[in-house]
Coordinates of C-alpha atoms and ligand atoms in Angstrom, one line a residue:
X1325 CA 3.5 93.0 57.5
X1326 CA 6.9 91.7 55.6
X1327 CA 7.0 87.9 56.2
X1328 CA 9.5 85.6 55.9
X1329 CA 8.8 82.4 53.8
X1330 CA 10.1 79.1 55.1
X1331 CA 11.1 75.5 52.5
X1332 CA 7.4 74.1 52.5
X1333 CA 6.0 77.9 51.9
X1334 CA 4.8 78.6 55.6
X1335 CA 5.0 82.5 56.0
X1336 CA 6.1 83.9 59.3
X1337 CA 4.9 87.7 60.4
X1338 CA 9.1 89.7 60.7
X1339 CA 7.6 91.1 63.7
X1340 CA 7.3 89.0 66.9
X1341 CA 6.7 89.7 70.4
X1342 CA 9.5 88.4 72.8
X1343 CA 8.6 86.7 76.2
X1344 CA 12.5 86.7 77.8
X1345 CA 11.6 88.9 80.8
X1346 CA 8.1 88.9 81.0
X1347 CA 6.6 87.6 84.4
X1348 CA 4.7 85.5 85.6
X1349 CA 1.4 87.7 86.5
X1350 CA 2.1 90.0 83.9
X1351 CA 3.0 88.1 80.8
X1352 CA -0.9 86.7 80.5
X1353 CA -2.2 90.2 79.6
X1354 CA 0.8 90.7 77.6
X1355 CA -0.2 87.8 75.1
X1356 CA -3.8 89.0 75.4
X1357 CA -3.1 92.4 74.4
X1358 CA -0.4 91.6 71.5
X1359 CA -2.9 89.2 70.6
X1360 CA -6.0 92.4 69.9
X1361 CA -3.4 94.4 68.5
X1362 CA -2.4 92.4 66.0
X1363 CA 0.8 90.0 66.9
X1364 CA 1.0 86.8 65.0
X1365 CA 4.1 85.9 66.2
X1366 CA 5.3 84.5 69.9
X1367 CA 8.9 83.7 70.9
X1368 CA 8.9 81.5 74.3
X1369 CA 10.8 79.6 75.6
X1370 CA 11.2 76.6 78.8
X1371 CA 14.1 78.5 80.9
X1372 CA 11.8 81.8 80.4
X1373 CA 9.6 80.3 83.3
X1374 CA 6.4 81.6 82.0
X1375 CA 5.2 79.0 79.7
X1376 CA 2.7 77.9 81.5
X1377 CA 0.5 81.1 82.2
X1378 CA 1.5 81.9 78.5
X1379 CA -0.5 79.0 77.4
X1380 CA -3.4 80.3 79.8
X1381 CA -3.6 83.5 77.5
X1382 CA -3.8 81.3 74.3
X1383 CA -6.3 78.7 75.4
X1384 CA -8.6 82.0 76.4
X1385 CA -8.1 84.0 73.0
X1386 CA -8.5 81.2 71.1
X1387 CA -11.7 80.2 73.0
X1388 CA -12.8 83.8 73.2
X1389 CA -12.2 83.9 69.1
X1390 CA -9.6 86.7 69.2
X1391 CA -7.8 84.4 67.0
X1392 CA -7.4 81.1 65.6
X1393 CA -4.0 78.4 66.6
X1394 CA -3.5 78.1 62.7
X1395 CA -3.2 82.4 62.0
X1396 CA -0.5 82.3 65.2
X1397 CA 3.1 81.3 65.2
X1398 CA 4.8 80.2 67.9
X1399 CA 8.1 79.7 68.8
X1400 CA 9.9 77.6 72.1
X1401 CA 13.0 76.3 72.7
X1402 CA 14.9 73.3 74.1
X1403 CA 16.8 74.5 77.1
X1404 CA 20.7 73.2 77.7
X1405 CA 19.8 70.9 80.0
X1406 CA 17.9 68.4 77.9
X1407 CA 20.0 67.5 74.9
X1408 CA 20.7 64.1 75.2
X1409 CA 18.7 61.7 73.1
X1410 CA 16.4 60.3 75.9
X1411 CA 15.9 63.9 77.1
X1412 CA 14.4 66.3 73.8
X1413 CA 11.4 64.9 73.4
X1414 CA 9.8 64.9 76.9
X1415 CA 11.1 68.5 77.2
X1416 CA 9.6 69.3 74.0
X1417 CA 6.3 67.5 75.1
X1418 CA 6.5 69.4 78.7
X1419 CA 6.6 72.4 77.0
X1420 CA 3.8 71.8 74.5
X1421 CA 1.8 70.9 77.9
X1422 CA 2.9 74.3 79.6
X1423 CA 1.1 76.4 76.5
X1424 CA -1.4 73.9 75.7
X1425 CA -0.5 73.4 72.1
X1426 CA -0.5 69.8 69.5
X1427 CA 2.5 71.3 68.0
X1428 CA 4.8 73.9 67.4
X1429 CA 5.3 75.9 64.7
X1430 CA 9.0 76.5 65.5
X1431 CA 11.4 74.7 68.0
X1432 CA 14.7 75.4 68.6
X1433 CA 17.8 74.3 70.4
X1434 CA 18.6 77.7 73.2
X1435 CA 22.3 77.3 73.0
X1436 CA 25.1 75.0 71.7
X1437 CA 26.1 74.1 75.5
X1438 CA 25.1 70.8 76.9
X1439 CA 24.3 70.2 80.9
X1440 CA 24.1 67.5 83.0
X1441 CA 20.2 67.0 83.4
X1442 CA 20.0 67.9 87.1
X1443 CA 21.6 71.1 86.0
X1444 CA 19.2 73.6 85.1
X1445 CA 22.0 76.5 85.5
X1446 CA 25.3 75.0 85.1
X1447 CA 27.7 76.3 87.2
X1448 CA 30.9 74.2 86.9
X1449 CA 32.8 72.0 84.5
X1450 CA 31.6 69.3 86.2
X1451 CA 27.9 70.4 85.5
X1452 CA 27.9 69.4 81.9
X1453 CA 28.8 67.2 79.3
X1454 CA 31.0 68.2 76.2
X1455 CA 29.6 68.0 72.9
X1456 CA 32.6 64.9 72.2
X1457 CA 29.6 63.5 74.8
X1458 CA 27.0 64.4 73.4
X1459 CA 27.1 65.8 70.2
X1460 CA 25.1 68.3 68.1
X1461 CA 23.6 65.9 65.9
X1462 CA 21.9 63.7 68.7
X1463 CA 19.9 66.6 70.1
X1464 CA 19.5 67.1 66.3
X1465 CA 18.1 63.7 65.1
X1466 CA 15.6 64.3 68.0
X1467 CA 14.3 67.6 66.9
X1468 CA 14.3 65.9 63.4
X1469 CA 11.9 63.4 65.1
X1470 CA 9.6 65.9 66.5
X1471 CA 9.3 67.4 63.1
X1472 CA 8.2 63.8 61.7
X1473 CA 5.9 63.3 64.6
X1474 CA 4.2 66.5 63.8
X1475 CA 5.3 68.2 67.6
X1476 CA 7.2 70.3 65.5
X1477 CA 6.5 72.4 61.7
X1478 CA 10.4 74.1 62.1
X1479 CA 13.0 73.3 64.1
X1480 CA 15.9 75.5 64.1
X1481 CA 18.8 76.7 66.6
X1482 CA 19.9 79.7 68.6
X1483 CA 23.4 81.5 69.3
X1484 CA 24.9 79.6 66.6
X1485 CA 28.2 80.6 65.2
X1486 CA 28.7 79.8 61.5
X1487 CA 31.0 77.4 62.4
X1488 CA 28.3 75.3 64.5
X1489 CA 25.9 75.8 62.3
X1490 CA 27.9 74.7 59.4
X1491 CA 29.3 71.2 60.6
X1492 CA 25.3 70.8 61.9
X1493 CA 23.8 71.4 58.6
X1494 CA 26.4 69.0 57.3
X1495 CA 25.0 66.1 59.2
X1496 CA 21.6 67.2 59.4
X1497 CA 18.3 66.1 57.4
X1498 CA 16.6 68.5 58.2
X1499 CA 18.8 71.6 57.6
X1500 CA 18.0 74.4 60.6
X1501 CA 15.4 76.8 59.6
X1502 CA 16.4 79.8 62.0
X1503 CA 18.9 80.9 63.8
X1504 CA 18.1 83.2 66.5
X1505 CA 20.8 85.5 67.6
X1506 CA 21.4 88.9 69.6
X1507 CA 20.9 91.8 66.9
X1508 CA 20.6 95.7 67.0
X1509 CA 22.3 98.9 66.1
X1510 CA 25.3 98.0 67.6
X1511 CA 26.0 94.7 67.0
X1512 CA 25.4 93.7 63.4
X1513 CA 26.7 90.3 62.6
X1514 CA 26.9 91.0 58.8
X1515 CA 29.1 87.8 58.3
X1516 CA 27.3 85.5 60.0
X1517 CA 23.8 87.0 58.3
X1518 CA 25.8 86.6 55.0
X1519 CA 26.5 83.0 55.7
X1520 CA 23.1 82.2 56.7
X1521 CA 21.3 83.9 53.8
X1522 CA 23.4 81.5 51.4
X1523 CA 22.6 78.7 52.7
X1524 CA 18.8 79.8 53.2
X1525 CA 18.9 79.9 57.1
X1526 CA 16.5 82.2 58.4
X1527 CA 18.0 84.6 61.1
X1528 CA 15.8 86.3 64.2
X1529 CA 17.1 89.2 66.0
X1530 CA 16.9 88.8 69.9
X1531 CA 18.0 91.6 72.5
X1532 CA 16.5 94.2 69.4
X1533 CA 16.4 96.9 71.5
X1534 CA 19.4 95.6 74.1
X1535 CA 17.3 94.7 76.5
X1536 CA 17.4 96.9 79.3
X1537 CA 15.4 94.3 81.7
X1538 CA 18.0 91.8 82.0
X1539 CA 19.3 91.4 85.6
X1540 CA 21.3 93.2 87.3
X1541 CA 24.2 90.0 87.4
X1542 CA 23.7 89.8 83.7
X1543 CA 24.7 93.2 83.3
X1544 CA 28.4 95.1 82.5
X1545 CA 28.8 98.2 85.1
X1546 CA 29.2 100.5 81.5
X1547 CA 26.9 98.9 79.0
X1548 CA 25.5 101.3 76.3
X1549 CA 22.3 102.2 76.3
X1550 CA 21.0 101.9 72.7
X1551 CA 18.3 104.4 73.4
X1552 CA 20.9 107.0 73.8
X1553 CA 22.9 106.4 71.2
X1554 CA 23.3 109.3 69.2
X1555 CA 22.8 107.9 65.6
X1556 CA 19.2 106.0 66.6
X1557 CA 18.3 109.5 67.8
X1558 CA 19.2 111.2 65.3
X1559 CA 17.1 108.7 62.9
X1560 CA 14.3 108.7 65.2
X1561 CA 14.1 112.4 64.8
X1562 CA 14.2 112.9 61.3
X1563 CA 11.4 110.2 61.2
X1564 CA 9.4 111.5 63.5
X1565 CA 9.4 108.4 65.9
X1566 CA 10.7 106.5 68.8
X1567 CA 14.1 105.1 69.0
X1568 CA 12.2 101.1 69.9
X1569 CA 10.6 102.3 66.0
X1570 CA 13.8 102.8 64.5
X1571 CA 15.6 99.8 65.6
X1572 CA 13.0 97.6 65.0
X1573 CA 12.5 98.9 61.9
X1574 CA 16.2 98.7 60.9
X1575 CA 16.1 95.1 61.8
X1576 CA 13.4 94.4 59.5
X1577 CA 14.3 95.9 56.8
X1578 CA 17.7 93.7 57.1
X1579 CA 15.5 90.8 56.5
X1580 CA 15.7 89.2 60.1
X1581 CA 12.6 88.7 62.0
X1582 CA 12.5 90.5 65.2
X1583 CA 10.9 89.9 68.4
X1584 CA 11.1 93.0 71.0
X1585 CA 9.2 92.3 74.4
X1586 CA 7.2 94.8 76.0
X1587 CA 4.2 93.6 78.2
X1588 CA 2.9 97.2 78.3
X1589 CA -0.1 97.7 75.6
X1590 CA 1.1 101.0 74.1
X1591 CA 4.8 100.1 73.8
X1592 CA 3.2 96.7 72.3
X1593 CA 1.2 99.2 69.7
X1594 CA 4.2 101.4 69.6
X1595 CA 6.5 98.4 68.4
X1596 CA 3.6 97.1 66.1
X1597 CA 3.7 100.5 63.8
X1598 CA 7.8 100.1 63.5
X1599 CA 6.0 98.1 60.3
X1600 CA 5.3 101.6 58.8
X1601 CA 8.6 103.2 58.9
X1602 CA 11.0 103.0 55.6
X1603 CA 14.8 103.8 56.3
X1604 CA 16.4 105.4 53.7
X1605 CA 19.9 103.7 51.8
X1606 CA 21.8 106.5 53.6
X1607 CA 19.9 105.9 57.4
X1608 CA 21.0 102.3 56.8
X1609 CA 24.4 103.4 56.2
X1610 CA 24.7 105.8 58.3
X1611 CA 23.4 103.4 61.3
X1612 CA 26.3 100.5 59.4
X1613 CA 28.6 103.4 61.6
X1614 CA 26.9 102.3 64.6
X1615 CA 28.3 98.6 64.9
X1616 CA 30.8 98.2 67.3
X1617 CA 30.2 94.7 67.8
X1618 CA 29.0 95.0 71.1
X1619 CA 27.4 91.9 72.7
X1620 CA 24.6 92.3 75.8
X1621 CA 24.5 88.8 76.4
X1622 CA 28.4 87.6 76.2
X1623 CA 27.9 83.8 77.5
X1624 CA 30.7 84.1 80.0
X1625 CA 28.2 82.6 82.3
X1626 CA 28.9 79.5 80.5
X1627 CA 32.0 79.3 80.3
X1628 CA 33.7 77.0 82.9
X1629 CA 37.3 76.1 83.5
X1630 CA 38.5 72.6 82.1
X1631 CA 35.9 72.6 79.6
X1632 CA 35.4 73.8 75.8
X1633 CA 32.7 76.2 76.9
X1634 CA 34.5 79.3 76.9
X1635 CA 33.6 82.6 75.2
X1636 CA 35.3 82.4 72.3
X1637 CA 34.2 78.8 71.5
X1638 CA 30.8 80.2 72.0
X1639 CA 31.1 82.9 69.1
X1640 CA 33.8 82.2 66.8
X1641 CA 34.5 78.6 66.9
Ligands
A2P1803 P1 8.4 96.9 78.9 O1 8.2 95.4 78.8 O2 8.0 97.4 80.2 O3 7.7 97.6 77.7 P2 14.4 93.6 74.4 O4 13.3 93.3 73.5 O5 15.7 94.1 73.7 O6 14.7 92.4 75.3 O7 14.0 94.8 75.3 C1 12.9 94.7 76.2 C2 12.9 95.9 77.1 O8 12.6 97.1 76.4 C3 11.9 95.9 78.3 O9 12.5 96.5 79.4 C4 10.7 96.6 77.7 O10 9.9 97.2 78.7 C5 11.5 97.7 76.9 N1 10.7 98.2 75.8 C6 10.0 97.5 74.9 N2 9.4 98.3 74.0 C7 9.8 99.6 74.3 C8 9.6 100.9 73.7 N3 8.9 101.0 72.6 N4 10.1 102.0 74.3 C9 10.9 101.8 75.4 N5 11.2 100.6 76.0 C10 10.6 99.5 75.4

């Protein structure tokens, strides 16, 4: 398995298994089985809801011996409604409860939007604060803090533009690690993967396979469907496998870890062997023709009246 190697040499397995989605009462055999098929690598997170039976399935395989805390990596993240100073830690601390974990090996912030506390889904202007109110670099100095209280080993953001994540770095000690972002055959990024790689910012792809769960409410009427699109067929045919393989695979041989979700064993298994498959220089180019820029997840449920949070502050500003 490719890994990617982080400032102070820790490797992290490319390949991860995603949580977004999974239930509650189905999500406990999910980490079980990932787990016996070989997963190293968890992404959770505190607004998925599942945290806690999550941390059921790890106290279990760990005391059954399927595998040790130190050969797993695993991932959560600060939700929007705890980035004020007072407010990172004890969410970080709740969540470390919820899996039953010491530390982390990777924390990061969900999104760059900040709610009022009693907010859990903001719904109005009047539902959060701006970032003039509470700025990056506060939730910032406090995920630096978890790192030097050992909570943490990374720390690291999600759905940051390179505009965000520039004027963060340039206050931050502790530079972020990763930024995780929507990724796959149709929406590619290449600028904002450029601007990470120089300035040795790890990148994870979410949504890898366009995530065909989500809700109904978080879905447009004519979304694509990336398992029909012609090029990934065409790909997956010459290669002799799925279409999950080949955009899995395409995302790791870009370099970005990816974390599908699947809490059904043999797509589990199936997504595991995307490891084996090699896409040619012309496979890659020829899926470069795929990129359309088209987002799943378009944050316009942020985005309230009278306040900053709009769409295109969310991506490009
Ligand atoms: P399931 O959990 O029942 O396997 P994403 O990772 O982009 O969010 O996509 C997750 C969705 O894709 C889930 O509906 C998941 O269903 C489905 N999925 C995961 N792996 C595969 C696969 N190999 N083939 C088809 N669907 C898959």
């Amino acid at each position: 398995m490719k890994q990617l190697t982080f400032r102070n040499g820790d490797k992290l397995d490319i390949l991860g298994l995603g949580t977004w989605k999974s239930k509650p009462g189905e999500v406990y055999d999910a980490i079980r089985s990932a787990i016996k098929i070989g997963y190293r690598h968890f992404d959770c997170a505190f607004i998925y809801m599942n945290e806690k039976e999550i941390g059921h399935a790890f106290a279990d395989a760990f005391a059954a011996g399927d595998v040790k805390r130190e050969d797993v990596w695993i991932t959560s993240k600060l939700w929007n409604n705890s980035h004020k100073k007072e407010d990172v830690l004890p969410a970080m601390k709740k969540t470390l409860s919820d899996l039953q974990l010491d530390y982390l090996d990777l924390y990061l912030v969900h999104w760059p939007h900040v709610f009022k506390k009693d907010f859990m889904g903001a719904t109005k202007a009047e539902e959060t604060w701006s970032t003039a109110e509470v700025p990056h670099i506060e939730t910032w100095r406090e995920m630096e803090a978890a790192v030097d209280a050992g909570l943490a080993k990374h720390i690291g953001v999600c759905n940051f533009n390179k505009h965000k994540l520039k004027a963060l770095s340039e206050q931050a000690s502790i530079i972020p690690e990763m930024n995780q972002v929507e990724l796959h055959p149709m929406l590619h990024q290449n600028d904002l993967l450029e601007f990470c790689k120089e300035n040795g910012v790890h990148v994870t792809a979410y949504s890898p396979l366009g995530s065909p769960d989500r809700s109904a409410g978080m879905k447009a009427s004519d979304e694509p469907n990336l398992f029909e699109h012609p090029v990934i067929k065409e790909l997956a045919r010459k290669h002799n496998c799925t279409e999950a393989q080949i955009m899995i695979a395409w995302a790791m041989q870009r370099g970005t870890a990816v974390i599908p979700k699947s809490v059904n064993p043999e797509r589990q298994l199936q997504n595991f062997l995307s490891t084996e498959i090699n896409l040619s220089e012309d496979d890659m180019q020829l899926m470069a023709s795929a990129d359309t820029g088209y987002r799943y997840v378009k944050g316009q449920f942020w985005a309230f009246e009278g306040t900053e949070y709009s769409v295109d502050w969310l991506w490009n500003r």
